[in-house]
């Protein structure tokens, strides 16, 4: 397929400039003013709009078996919803059960992901340790394009990695030229606080944030950063939700340590008042970890993005319907943790970031696409509008508006944490691998069209 995107302003992380973009097949083949196009080319009029690299969501959980159920979006519906919002690549997670082979789990998730409508790649979680885990990590890096390993420091008695696992896995990641990432919450403290609250008869969703205060996140962030520092590995902290964790990252980076931070669109604009609603279904719908925080934390996270101490924006798209969330109606610790956002991330970050002057369009591209591509070694295939890059492109209308609602979303789960929010800045066209997959509100996602993206190690594999 040949497509020319005419009359727009191309926005990359380093600059914005007027240019046409010509795509042939799944690649960008020319970028420049006044481009000629073959007679049969599809022409997209981008006048008055931006032409940006497709978004990369560094954190999703499609079809995840978790807390006794499975998330509502599978890899087709979840990636299709992302395409509708301008996100063309998701980074999902293989999460082995403790004692389950990482390689076996990886192949299971690869099977699930074959139905994806957009491109996808996997972080692999290290949820236990043994010589076989050490070996599997090597196989995954050498043979399967994995260069990032996730560690849940929360979720005691489930998938929580203890310090021994963290130390051994980080050491192995360094040998392999892979980057460790962490969900930073102290799972022992969470468990203790949960039990304390339940003993006091506090069982509703408002107990959730009380069981996971910022200090519990910051302790784990500091610990992960310290372990990485001693071992000499980089570290990427997912869903940084509070000022205290950001401070830990900022301090480490100021001393030259290679620490990266991820902010969720939800944590950037939603505060913890949601947990105190009299509508308990609404409150349960917002139960995710780390929880939504008080307003001053949002200001800190925006400063983190502006100041270069937070690098990516994601969603942690992990949707459950009201019936699934109701499993915790009598005990908040049984509410499946997770919220959505894969469809809304880019508009929410544009509206609240660029729309308020916090971010320039180029900085928006940096935190929604380019940094993710560079940190996880997909650049310049992804994260850039340039000759040779994948034709993953979003044509962006900075004046367009949309009111977000579960009633009109493509994502499943029947709930949206951004419900009722009118955002300015929306995609008019999304191209994935050169194909128009979303245009003026019409989703044309194709099941199975998505590709697995291999991510090479950051250094020659020496072990
Ligand atoms: O912790 C995560 O990232 C997964 C299990 C999604 N759930 C959540 O509450 N963030
Ligand atoms: Zn997490
Ligand atoms: Zn997650």
mmCIF file of C-alpha atoms in Angstrom, residues 57-58 60-63 75 79 89-95 105-114 116 119-125 140 144-150 179 181 376 378 451-455:
data_model
loop_
_atom_site.group_PDB
_atom_site.id
_atom_site.type_symbol
_atom_site.label_atom_id
_atom_site.label_comp_id
_atom_site.label_asym_id
_atom_site.label_seq_id
_atom_site.Cartn_x
_atom_site.Cartn_y
_atom_site.Cartn_z
ATOM 1 C CA UNK A 57 2.461 2.365 25.641
ATOM 2 C CA UNK A 58 5.220 0.849 27.762
ATOM 3 C CA UNK A 60 -0.279 -2.913 29.358
ATOM 4 C CA UNK A 61 -1.822 -6.169 30.523
ATOM 5 C CA UNK A 62 -4.059 -7.626 27.856
ATOM 6 C CA UNK A 63 -5.750 -10.950 28.657
ATOM 7 C CA UNK A 75 -4.794 -8.705 22.639
ATOM 8 C CA UNK A 79 -4.457 -3.212 20.715
ATOM 9 C CA UNK A 89 2.868 -0.344 19.846
ATOM 10 C CA UNK A 90 2.135 -1.849 23.256
ATOM 11 C CA UNK A 91 4.647 -3.295 25.689
ATOM 12 C CA UNK A 92 2.887 -6.040 27.605
ATOM 13 C CA UNK A 93 4.085 -8.462 30.271
ATOM 14 C CA UNK A 94 4.734 -12.166 30.437
ATOM 15 C CA UNK A 95 4.080 -12.993 34.090
ATOM 16 C CA UNK A 105 5.085 -18.634 29.995
ATOM 17 C CA UNK A 106 6.667 -16.597 27.204
ATOM 18 C CA UNK A 107 5.373 -18.988 24.551
ATOM 19 C CA UNK A 108 1.916 -18.950 26.136
ATOM 20 C CA UNK A 109 1.740 -15.157 25.948
ATOM 21 C CA UNK A 110 3.126 -15.171 22.412
ATOM 22 C CA UNK A 111 0.226 -17.422 21.471
ATOM 23 C CA UNK A 112 -2.308 -15.096 23.052
ATOM 24 C CA UNK A 113 -0.809 -12.088 21.312
ATOM 25 C CA UNK A 114 -1.088 -13.506 17.766
ATOM 26 C CA UNK A 116 -3.117 -8.385 18.100
ATOM 27 C CA UNK A 119 2.512 -4.226 17.156
ATOM 28 C CA UNK A 120 3.479 -5.635 20.544
ATOM 29 C CA UNK A 121 6.492 -6.679 22.558
ATOM 30 C CA UNK A 122 6.999 -8.188 26.018
ATOM 31 C CA UNK A 123 8.731 -7.440 29.262
ATOM 32 C CA UNK A 124 9.197 -10.787 31.037
ATOM 33 C CA UNK A 125 8.570 -10.898 34.768
ATOM 34 C CA UNK A 140 14.912 -15.044 26.032
ATOM 35 C CA UNK A 144 13.482 -14.094 21.508
ATOM 36 C CA UNK A 145 14.177 -10.380 21.402
ATOM 37 C CA UNK A 146 13.571 -9.731 25.089
ATOM 38 C CA UNK A 147 15.722 -6.992 26.647
ATOM 39 C CA UNK A 148 13.717 -6.083 29.755
ATOM 40 C CA UNK A 149 12.815 -8.092 32.843
ATOM 41 C CA UNK A 150 10.079 -7.001 35.266
ATOM 42 C CA UNK A 179 17.308 -3.708 31.675
ATOM 43 C CA UNK A 181 12.201 -2.876 35.562
ATOM 44 C CA UNK A 376 13.864 -0.319 25.174
ATOM 45 C CA UNK A 378 13.358 -0.070 19.296
ATOM 46 C CA UNK A 451 3.656 -7.969 14.733
ATOM 47 C CA UNK A 452 5.897 -9.027 17.584
ATOM 48 C CA UNK A 453 8.752 -6.547 17.888
ATOM 49 C CA UNK A 454 12.116 -8.026 18.837
ATOM 50 C CA UNK A 455 14.211 -5.817 21.052
#
